[in-house]
């Protein structure tokens, strides 16, 4: 299912993005038999009942459901800011999340866009590389006159843009975005989409923007508002299932393959099991080679040597294809496992 979904997404190059922090393992977040509810005026409001799932490195999960279904609460449980009433929450090693909160609590109203990103200096680290803060703010469509204005004077859309700029500059291996598209214009939405497509870590996204959801997610987790959840390949599959059986209960199980593939799957052979157990280390090594190849291409020393530059570009493409091949093989083995 991941492979088929990935083929339908056309990746685009972007000048913006998020630096992938140190990988730190395949597991990002694991929820085990989590339950959460609130006491409302009309009785108990169930957010999750016996909910178990895993978010793995490279997953791009779109979280959907009607207003009040508990999407923001589930994000809080995943990140540890909301405690479940029962069940367990486990984070992978070296987890470095970057969180976008639709309530914009991360912005100081007395600060300026400039100081929000760069403090008293004039440089902001984006993708772990220095950029002049003015140039980075212009990427997010801020004008010169707004650089030193107070955040409190910005419109809702401008604050949203600033928070996105701040979040997307952080080195992280997990992006948590809760309604990032509110009040954004088309140009900023394109900036956001390109940034998310470029981000190599795990992503959990809550949005009402179906186009963005379809563009950047590889899995859709739908909450039914009654404490149940189910994974789908994309928004269209969820919509079809909802129209076909709107009252059917949803399972919280995470799919590992499309239905036919799951039916026909065989257990891993001994050789495949050894390959599967070694895959994480192989992927980490391949990603290190890819990073080294990227740095070699960007070395100013080869900028004036076309032959050397072409050779390094060829090595970069080989390293990129190797990473893609390993991730594809890992997905096949995990689905079979």
mmCIF file of C-alpha atoms in Angstrom:
data_model
loop_
_atom_site.group_PDB
_atom_site.id
_atom_site.type_symbol
_atom_site.label_atom_id
_atom_site.label_comp_id
_atom_site.label_asym_id
_atom_site.label_seq_id
_atom_site.Cartn_x
_atom_site.Cartn_y
_atom_site.Cartn_z
ATOM 1 C CA UNK A 1 0.000 0.000 0.000
ATOM 2 C CA UNK A 2 2.852 2.396 0.832
ATOM 3 C CA UNK A 3 4.563 1.660 -2.461
ATOM 4 C CA UNK A 4 1.425 2.179 -4.520
ATOM 5 C CA UNK A 5 0.624 5.418 -2.681
ATOM 6 C CA UNK A 6 4.146 6.754 -3.053
ATOM 7 C CA UNK A 7 4.045 6.270 -6.822
ATOM 8 C CA UNK A 8 1.052 8.606 -7.008
ATOM 9 C CA UNK A 9 2.899 11.485 -5.384
ATOM 10 C CA UNK A 10 5.144 13.666 -7.522
ATOM 11 C CA UNK A 11 7.928 15.063 -5.361
ATOM 12 C CA UNK A 12 9.057 18.590 -6.144
ATOM 13 C CA UNK A 13 12.253 20.380 -5.245
ATOM 14 C CA UNK A 14 11.892 23.235 -2.773
ATOM 15 C CA UNK A 15 14.139 25.851 -1.276
ATOM 16 C CA UNK A 16 12.574 25.338 2.123
ATOM 17 C CA UNK A 17 12.256 22.302 4.332
ATOM 18 C CA UNK A 18 13.129 20.764 7.629
ATOM 19 C CA UNK A 19 16.474 19.303 8.570
ATOM 20 C CA UNK A 20 16.111 15.644 9.462
ATOM 21 C CA UNK A 21 17.664 15.213 12.853
ATOM 22 C CA UNK A 22 19.613 12.100 13.739
ATOM 23 C CA UNK A 23 17.497 9.130 12.798
ATOM 24 C CA UNK A 24 17.485 7.282 16.124
ATOM 25 C CA UNK A 25 15.658 4.107 15.127
ATOM 26 C CA UNK A 26 12.741 2.888 13.058
ATOM 27 C CA UNK A 27 10.126 3.310 15.798
ATOM 28 C CA UNK A 28 8.961 6.888 16.308
ATOM 29 C CA UNK A 29 5.838 6.540 18.483
ATOM 30 C CA UNK A 30 3.987 3.499 19.797
ATOM 31 C CA UNK A 31 0.588 3.637 21.520
ATOM 32 C CA UNK A 32 -0.551 0.518 23.354
ATOM 33 C CA UNK A 33 -4.226 0.003 24.306
ATOM 34 C CA UNK A 34 -4.683 3.726 24.949
ATOM 35 C CA UNK A 35 -8.002 5.036 26.284
ATOM 36 C CA UNK A 36 -9.004 8.665 26.771
ATOM 37 C CA UNK A 37 -12.308 10.281 27.644
ATOM 38 C CA UNK A 38 -13.753 13.493 29.060
ATOM 39 C CA UNK A 39 -16.860 14.187 31.089
ATOM 40 C CA UNK A 40 -19.132 16.481 29.090
ATOM 41 C CA UNK A 41 -22.513 18.056 29.756
ATOM 42 C CA UNK A 42 -24.153 15.234 27.810
ATOM 43 C CA UNK A 43 -22.139 12.480 29.472
ATOM 44 C CA UNK A 44 -18.809 10.838 28.732
ATOM 45 C CA UNK A 45 -17.004 11.915 25.536
ATOM 46 C CA UNK A 46 -14.790 9.081 24.359
ATOM 47 C CA UNK A 47 -11.716 10.101 22.382
ATOM 48 C CA UNK A 48 -10.025 6.686 22.190
ATOM 49 C CA UNK A 49 -10.867 3.222 23.427
ATOM 50 C CA UNK A 50 -8.257 0.440 23.472
ATOM 51 C CA UNK A 51 -6.317 2.220 20.719
ATOM 52 C CA UNK A 52 -2.988 0.769 19.587
ATOM 53 C CA UNK A 53 -0.798 1.925 16.718
ATOM 54 C CA UNK A 54 2.769 2.652 15.685
ATOM 55 C CA UNK A 55 4.263 5.552 13.763
ATOM 56 C CA UNK A 56 7.452 4.449 12.039
ATOM 57 C CA UNK A 57 10.266 6.418 10.491
ATOM 58 C CA UNK A 58 9.158 7.621 7.080
ATOM 59 C CA UNK A 59 5.435 7.357 7.845
ATOM 60 C CA UNK A 60 3.333 10.342 6.771
ATOM 61 C CA UNK A 61 0.033 10.016 8.585
ATOM 62 C CA UNK A 62 -2.965 12.224 7.871
ATOM 63 C CA UNK A 63 -5.304 12.366 10.869
ATOM 64 C CA UNK A 64 -8.930 13.068 9.922
ATOM 65 C CA UNK A 65 -12.359 13.133 11.550
ATOM 66 C CA UNK A 66 -15.165 15.537 12.294
ATOM 67 C CA UNK A 67 -14.653 18.490 14.650
ATOM 68 C CA UNK A 68 -14.625 17.243 18.228
ATOM 69 C CA UNK A 69 -13.572 13.706 17.278
ATOM 70 C CA UNK A 70 -10.371 14.122 19.300
ATOM 71 C CA UNK A 71 -7.674 14.729 16.687
ATOM 72 C CA UNK A 72 -5.812 17.385 18.702
ATOM 73 C CA UNK A 73 -6.125 15.299 21.868
ATOM 74 C CA UNK A 74 -4.645 12.283 20.095
ATOM 75 C CA UNK A 75 -1.743 14.439 18.902
ATOM 76 C CA UNK A 76 -1.199 15.498 22.508
ATOM 77 C CA UNK A 77 -1.143 11.866 23.639
ATOM 78 C CA UNK A 78 1.378 11.031 20.928
ATOM 79 C CA UNK A 79 3.726 13.845 21.935
ATOM 80 C CA UNK A 80 3.279 13.364 25.691
ATOM 81 C CA UNK A 81 1.541 16.665 26.441
ATOM 82 C CA UNK A 82 -1.750 14.879 27.194
ATOM 83 C CA UNK A 83 -1.808 11.857 29.506
ATOM 84 C CA UNK A 84 -4.022 8.912 28.514
ATOM 85 C CA UNK A 85 -6.464 7.557 31.087
ATOM 86 C CA UNK A 86 -5.041 4.091 30.468
ATOM 87 C CA UNK A 87 -2.572 2.407 28.150
ATOM 88 C CA UNK A 88 1.044 3.123 27.281
ATOM 89 C CA UNK A 89 2.903 5.639 25.130
ATOM 90 C CA UNK A 90 6.432 4.858 23.994
ATOM 91 C CA UNK A 91 8.772 7.125 22.026
ATOM 92 C CA UNK A 92 11.651 5.983 19.865
ATOM 93 C CA UNK A 93 15.262 6.736 20.742
ATOM 94 C CA UNK A 94 16.524 10.256 19.995
ATOM 95 C CA UNK A 95 13.044 11.501 19.128
ATOM 96 C CA UNK A 96 13.168 15.193 18.224
ATOM 97 C CA UNK A 97 9.662 16.445 17.430
ATOM 98 C CA UNK A 98 8.793 19.815 15.930
ATOM 99 C CA UNK A 99 5.212 20.771 16.767
ATOM 100 C CA UNK A 100 2.878 23.240 15.074
ATOM 101 C CA UNK A 101 -0.040 24.130 17.366
ATOM 102 C CA UNK A 102 -3.127 25.703 15.767
ATOM 103 C CA UNK A 103 -3.535 27.829 18.918
ATOM 104 C CA UNK A 104 -0.163 29.465 18.173
ATOM 105 C CA UNK A 105 0.948 29.223 21.801
ATOM 106 C CA UNK A 106 4.594 29.079 20.689
ATOM 107 C CA UNK A 107 4.708 32.761 19.646
ATOM 108 C CA UNK A 108 5.636 35.634 21.953
ATOM 109 C CA UNK A 109 3.271 38.549 21.127
ATOM 110 C CA UNK A 110 5.915 41.108 22.176
ATOM 111 C CA UNK A 111 8.631 39.649 19.972
ATOM 112 C CA UNK A 112 9.110 40.437 16.286
ATOM 113 C CA UNK A 113 9.282 37.961 13.396
ATOM 114 C CA UNK A 114 13.013 38.704 13.248
ATOM 115 C CA UNK A 115 13.734 37.938 16.914
ATOM 116 C CA UNK A 116 11.337 34.985 16.894
ATOM 117 C CA UNK A 117 13.578 33.266 14.351
ATOM 118 C CA UNK A 118 17.044 34.665 15.000
ATOM 119 C CA UNK A 119 17.028 36.281 18.450
ATOM 120 C CA UNK A 120 19.316 39.276 18.501
ATOM 121 C CA UNK A 121 21.376 37.974 15.574
ATOM 122 C CA UNK A 122 20.715 38.047 11.864
ATOM 123 C CA UNK A 123 21.070 34.333 11.038
ATOM 124 C CA UNK A 124 18.615 31.450 11.320
ATOM 125 C CA UNK A 125 19.552 27.787 10.890
ATOM 126 C CA UNK A 126 17.390 26.136 8.249
ATOM 127 C CA UNK A 127 18.187 22.539 7.364
ATOM 128 C CA UNK A 128 21.057 23.027 9.828
ATOM 129 C CA UNK A 129 22.562 25.633 7.494
ATOM 130 C CA UNK A 130 22.785 29.343 8.194
ATOM 131 C CA UNK A 131 20.531 31.710 6.290
ATOM 132 C CA UNK A 132 20.002 35.404 6.681
ATOM 133 C CA UNK A 133 16.781 35.890 8.605
ATOM 134 C CA UNK A 134 15.501 38.523 6.155
ATOM 135 C CA UNK A 135 15.807 36.114 3.234
ATOM 136 C CA UNK A 136 14.066 33.352 5.173
ATOM 137 C CA UNK A 137 11.209 35.664 6.195
ATOM 138 C CA UNK A 138 10.736 36.676 2.558
ATOM 139 C CA UNK A 139 10.363 32.991 1.673
ATOM 140 C CA UNK A 140 7.296 33.073 3.891
ATOM 141 C CA UNK A 141 6.018 36.210 2.169
ATOM 142 C CA UNK A 142 6.865 38.752 4.885
ATOM 143 C CA UNK A 143 7.639 42.297 3.798
ATOM 144 C CA UNK A 144 10.586 44.356 5.027
ATOM 145 C CA UNK A 145 8.354 46.589 7.148
ATOM 146 C CA UNK A 146 7.093 43.529 9.075
ATOM 147 C CA UNK A 147 10.498 42.156 10.064
ATOM 148 C CA UNK A 148 10.736 44.215 13.279
ATOM 149 C CA UNK A 149 6.995 44.659 13.979
ATOM 150 C CA UNK A 150 5.492 43.045 17.058
ATOM 151 C CA UNK A 151 3.856 39.648 16.582
ATOM 152 C CA UNK A 152 0.732 41.073 18.236
ATOM 153 C CA UNK A 153 0.253 43.396 15.233
ATOM 154 C CA UNK A 154 0.262 40.562 12.697
ATOM 155 C CA UNK A 155 -2.905 39.094 11.253
ATOM 156 C CA UNK A 156 -3.944 35.537 11.992
ATOM 157 C CA UNK A 157 -2.586 34.314 8.671
ATOM 158 C CA UNK A 158 0.716 36.124 9.183
ATOM 159 C CA UNK A 159 1.136 34.590 12.638
ATOM 160 C CA UNK A 160 0.438 31.213 11.120
ATOM 161 C CA UNK A 161 3.130 31.815 8.529
ATOM 162 C CA UNK A 162 5.627 32.870 11.192
ATOM 163 C CA UNK A 163 4.961 29.804 13.311
ATOM 164 C CA UNK A 164 5.354 27.586 10.260
ATOM 165 C CA UNK A 165 8.692 29.265 9.500
ATOM 166 C CA UNK A 166 9.811 28.656 13.080
ATOM 167 C CA UNK A 167 8.695 25.019 13.175
ATOM 168 C CA UNK A 168 10.076 24.114 9.754
ATOM 169 C CA UNK A 169 13.497 25.524 10.644
ATOM 170 C CA UNK A 170 13.902 23.187 13.629
ATOM 171 C CA UNK A 171 16.038 20.050 13.202
ATOM 172 C CA UNK A 172 13.595 17.211 13.825
ATOM 173 C CA UNK A 173 12.778 13.647 12.880
ATOM 174 C CA UNK A 174 9.056 14.048 13.595
ATOM 175 C CA UNK A 175 6.737 16.836 12.461
ATOM 176 C CA UNK A 176 3.416 17.252 14.286
ATOM 177 C CA UNK A 177 1.168 19.732 12.455
ATOM 178 C CA UNK A 178 -2.261 20.592 13.850
ATOM 179 C CA UNK A 179 -4.318 22.531 11.294
ATOM 180 C CA UNK A 180 -1.348 24.352 9.718
ATOM 181 C CA UNK A 181 -3.378 25.651 6.754
ATOM 182 C CA UNK A 182 -5.783 27.919 8.666
ATOM 183 C CA UNK A 183 -5.757 31.450 7.224
ATOM 184 C CA UNK A 184 -2.999 30.649 4.709
ATOM 185 C CA UNK A 185 -3.080 32.034 1.179
ATOM 186 C CA UNK A 186 -2.311 29.915 -1.881
ATOM 187 C CA UNK A 187 1.334 31.005 -2.117
ATOM 188 C CA UNK A 188 2.025 30.023 1.500
ATOM 189 C CA UNK A 189 0.211 26.715 1.021
ATOM 190 C CA UNK A 190 2.592 25.931 -1.828
ATOM 191 C CA UNK A 191 5.557 26.755 0.410
ATOM 192 C CA UNK A 192 4.155 24.448 3.104
ATOM 193 C CA UNK A 193 3.456 21.605 0.678
ATOM 194 C CA UNK A 194 6.945 21.731 -0.819
ATOM 195 C CA UNK A 195 8.506 21.795 2.652
ATOM 196 C CA UNK A 196 6.546 18.741 3.800
ATOM 197 C CA UNK A 197 7.328 16.787 0.636
ATOM 198 C CA UNK A 198 11.013 17.483 1.176
ATOM 199 C CA UNK A 199 10.989 16.476 4.860
ATOM 200 C CA UNK A 200 12.477 12.945 5.207
ATOM 201 C CA UNK A 201 11.273 12.184 8.749
ATOM 202 C CA UNK A 202 7.911 11.041 10.097
ATOM 203 C CA UNK A 203 4.900 13.342 9.773
ATOM 204 C CA UNK A 204 1.548 13.426 11.565
ATOM 205 C CA UNK A 205 -0.780 15.983 9.996
ATOM 206 C CA UNK A 206 -4.241 17.245 10.957
ATOM 207 C CA UNK A 207 -5.829 19.337 8.229
ATOM 208 C CA UNK A 208 -9.150 19.985 6.508
ATOM 209 C CA UNK A 209 -7.268 20.698 3.277
ATOM 210 C CA UNK A 210 -7.913 17.547 1.274
ATOM 211 C CA UNK A 211 -5.451 18.514 -1.473
ATOM 212 C CA UNK A 212 -2.589 18.898 1.014
ATOM 213 C CA UNK A 213 -3.574 15.650 2.721
ATOM 214 C CA UNK A 214 -3.554 13.746 -0.563
ATOM 215 C CA UNK A 215 -0.243 15.325 -1.604
ATOM 216 C CA UNK A 216 1.880 14.618 1.461
ATOM 217 C CA UNK A 217 0.357 11.660 3.349
ATOM 218 C CA UNK A 218 0.926 7.959 2.708
ATOM 219 C CA UNK A 219 -1.580 6.771 5.324
ATOM 220 C CA UNK A 220 -4.835 8.229 6.598
ATOM 221 C CA UNK A 221 -6.019 7.521 10.148
ATOM 222 C CA UNK A 222 -9.729 8.303 10.536
ATOM 223 C CA UNK A 223 -11.370 8.903 13.921
ATOM 224 C CA UNK A 224 -15.119 8.232 14.047
ATOM 225 C CA UNK A 225 -15.835 10.388 17.144
ATOM 226 C CA UNK A 226 -16.820 7.348 19.201
ATOM 227 C CA UNK A 227 -13.350 6.278 20.250
ATOM 228 C CA UNK A 228 -12.658 4.085 17.216
ATOM 229 C CA UNK A 229 -10.172 4.537 14.386
ATOM 230 C CA UNK A 230 -9.140 2.900 11.140
ATOM 231 C CA UNK A 231 -6.299 3.326 8.654
ATOM 232 C CA UNK A 232 -6.950 3.964 4.967
ATOM 233 C CA UNK A 233 -4.656 4.343 1.969
ATOM 234 C CA UNK A 234 -5.959 7.839 1.259
ATOM 235 C CA UNK A 235 -8.847 10.235 1.791
ATOM 236 C CA UNK A 236 -10.823 8.870 -1.164
ATOM 237 C CA UNK A 237 -10.794 5.338 0.265
ATOM 238 C CA UNK A 238 -12.020 6.631 3.625
ATOM 239 C CA UNK A 239 -14.769 8.626 1.959
ATOM 240 C CA UNK A 240 -15.917 5.605 -0.052
ATOM 241 C CA UNK A 241 -15.980 3.426 3.061
ATOM 242 C CA UNK A 242 -17.915 6.050 4.987
ATOM 243 C CA UNK A 243 -20.549 6.346 2.256
ATOM 244 C CA UNK A 244 -20.843 2.584 1.892
ATOM 245 C CA UNK A 245 -21.203 1.847 5.617
ATOM 246 C CA UNK A 246 -21.443 5.080 7.632
ATOM 247 C CA UNK A 247 -22.460 3.358 10.832
ATOM 248 C CA UNK A 248 -19.951 0.491 10.827
ATOM 249 C CA UNK A 249 -17.429 0.433 13.706
ATOM 250 C CA UNK A 250 -13.801 1.201 12.935
ATOM 251 C CA UNK A 251 -10.869 -0.940 13.914
ATOM 252 C CA UNK A 252 -7.798 0.675 15.446
ATOM 253 C CA UNK A 253 -5.436 -1.789 13.783
ATOM 254 C CA UNK A 254 -2.648 -0.469 11.573
ATOM 255 C CA UNK A 255 -2.648 -2.075 8.110
ATOM 256 C CA UNK A 256 0.561 -3.707 6.954
ATOM 257 C CA UNK A 257 -0.571 -4.476 3.398
ATOM 258 C CA UNK A 258 -3.422 -4.010 0.977
ATOM 259 C CA UNK A 259 -6.231 -6.574 1.490
ATOM 260 C CA UNK A 260 -5.278 -8.877 -1.396
ATOM 261 C CA UNK A 261 -1.582 -8.727 -0.565
ATOM 262 C CA UNK A 262 -2.345 -9.489 3.069
ATOM 263 C CA UNK A 263 -4.485 -12.464 2.095
ATOM 264 C CA UNK A 264 -1.828 -13.907 -0.198
ATOM 265 C CA UNK A 265 1.171 -13.080 2.021
ATOM 266 C CA UNK A 266 3.446 -15.824 3.332
ATOM 267 C CA UNK A 267 5.575 -15.755 6.427
ATOM 268 C CA UNK A 268 9.160 -14.564 6.162
ATOM 269 C CA UNK A 269 11.710 -17.206 5.334
ATOM 270 C CA UNK A 270 14.715 -17.551 7.594
ATOM 271 C CA UNK A 271 16.853 -15.653 5.072
ATOM 272 C CA UNK A 272 14.253 -12.888 4.745
ATOM 273 C CA UNK A 273 13.989 -12.594 8.534
ATOM 274 C CA UNK A 274 17.744 -12.011 8.787
ATOM 275 C CA UNK A 275 17.509 -9.448 5.989
ATOM 276 C CA UNK A 276 14.602 -7.700 7.753
ATOM 277 C CA UNK A 277 16.490 -7.547 11.058
ATOM 278 C CA UNK A 278 19.525 -5.981 9.355
ATOM 279 C CA UNK A 279 17.527 -3.542 7.237
ATOM 280 C CA UNK A 280 17.498 -0.661 9.737
ATOM 281 C CA UNK A 281 21.303 -0.586 9.952
ATOM 282 C CA UNK A 282 21.590 -0.771 6.160
ATOM 283 C CA UNK A 283 19.174 2.136 5.726
ATOM 284 C CA UNK A 284 21.063 4.263 8.260
ATOM 285 C CA UNK A 285 24.339 3.586 6.443
ATOM 286 C CA UNK A 286 22.748 4.410 3.089
ATOM 287 C CA UNK A 287 21.309 7.664 4.466
ATOM 288 C CA UNK A 288 24.780 8.606 5.755
ATOM 289 C CA UNK A 289 26.222 7.970 2.286
ATOM 290 C CA UNK A 290 23.446 10.082 0.773
ATOM 291 C CA UNK A 291 24.177 12.962 3.158
ATOM 292 C CA UNK A 292 27.907 12.743 2.369
ATOM 293 C CA UNK A 293 27.195 12.723 -1.363
ATOM 294 C CA UNK A 294 24.937 15.769 -1.012
ATOM 295 C CA UNK A 295 27.651 17.634 0.897
ATOM 296 C CA UNK A 296 30.207 16.696 -1.757
ATOM 297 C CA UNK A 297 28.029 18.135 -4.537
ATOM 298 C CA UNK A 298 27.605 21.387 -2.625
ATOM 299 C CA UNK A 299 31.355 21.796 -2.016
ATOM 300 C CA UNK A 300 32.325 25.193 -3.519
ATOM 301 C CA UNK A 301 35.664 23.702 -4.584
ATOM 302 C CA UNK A 302 34.037 21.762 -7.449
ATOM 303 C CA UNK A 303 31.748 24.560 -8.644
ATOM 304 C CA UNK A 304 34.199 25.514 -11.396
ATOM 305 C CA UNK A 305 35.109 21.938 -12.392
ATOM 306 C CA UNK A 306 32.252 20.556 -14.545
ATOM 307 C CA UNK A 307 33.754 17.069 -14.801
ATOM 308 C CA UNK A 308 34.225 16.690 -11.047
ATOM 309 C CA UNK A 309 30.797 18.158 -10.376
ATOM 310 C CA UNK A 310 29.152 15.715 -12.803
ATOM 311 C CA UNK A 311 30.948 12.794 -11.154
ATOM 312 C CA UNK A 312 29.709 13.846 -7.737
ATOM 313 C CA UNK A 313 26.170 14.356 -9.064
ATOM 314 C CA UNK A 314 26.253 10.799 -10.431
ATOM 315 C CA UNK A 315 27.333 9.492 -7.019
ATOM 316 C CA UNK A 316 24.539 11.506 -5.390
ATOM 317 C CA UNK A 317 21.929 9.981 -7.705
ATOM 318 C CA UNK A 318 23.274 6.482 -7.016
ATOM 319 C CA UNK A 319 23.086 7.088 -3.265
ATOM 320 C CA UNK A 320 19.529 8.432 -3.552
ATOM 321 C CA UNK A 321 18.370 5.419 -5.561
ATOM 322 C CA UNK A 322 20.021 3.096 -3.050
ATOM 323 C CA UNK A 323 18.086 4.688 -0.172
ATOM 324 C CA UNK A 324 14.826 4.396 -2.114
ATOM 325 C CA UNK A 325 15.538 0.754 -2.957
ATOM 326 C CA UNK A 326 16.243 -0.129 0.669
ATOM 327 C CA UNK A 327 13.102 1.604 1.921
ATOM 328 C CA UNK A 328 11.060 -0.207 -0.727
ATOM 329 C CA UNK A 329 12.531 -3.566 0.249
ATOM 330 C CA UNK A 330 12.008 -2.804 3.948
ATOM 331 C CA UNK A 331 8.325 -2.016 3.287
ATOM 332 C CA UNK A 332 7.931 -5.329 1.427
ATOM 333 C CA UNK A 333 9.514 -7.325 4.233
ATOM 334 C CA UNK A 334 7.555 -5.542 6.957
ATOM 335 C CA UNK A 335 4.276 -6.098 5.123
ATOM 336 C CA UNK A 336 5.112 -9.795 4.854
ATOM 337 C CA UNK A 337 6.218 -9.907 8.513
#
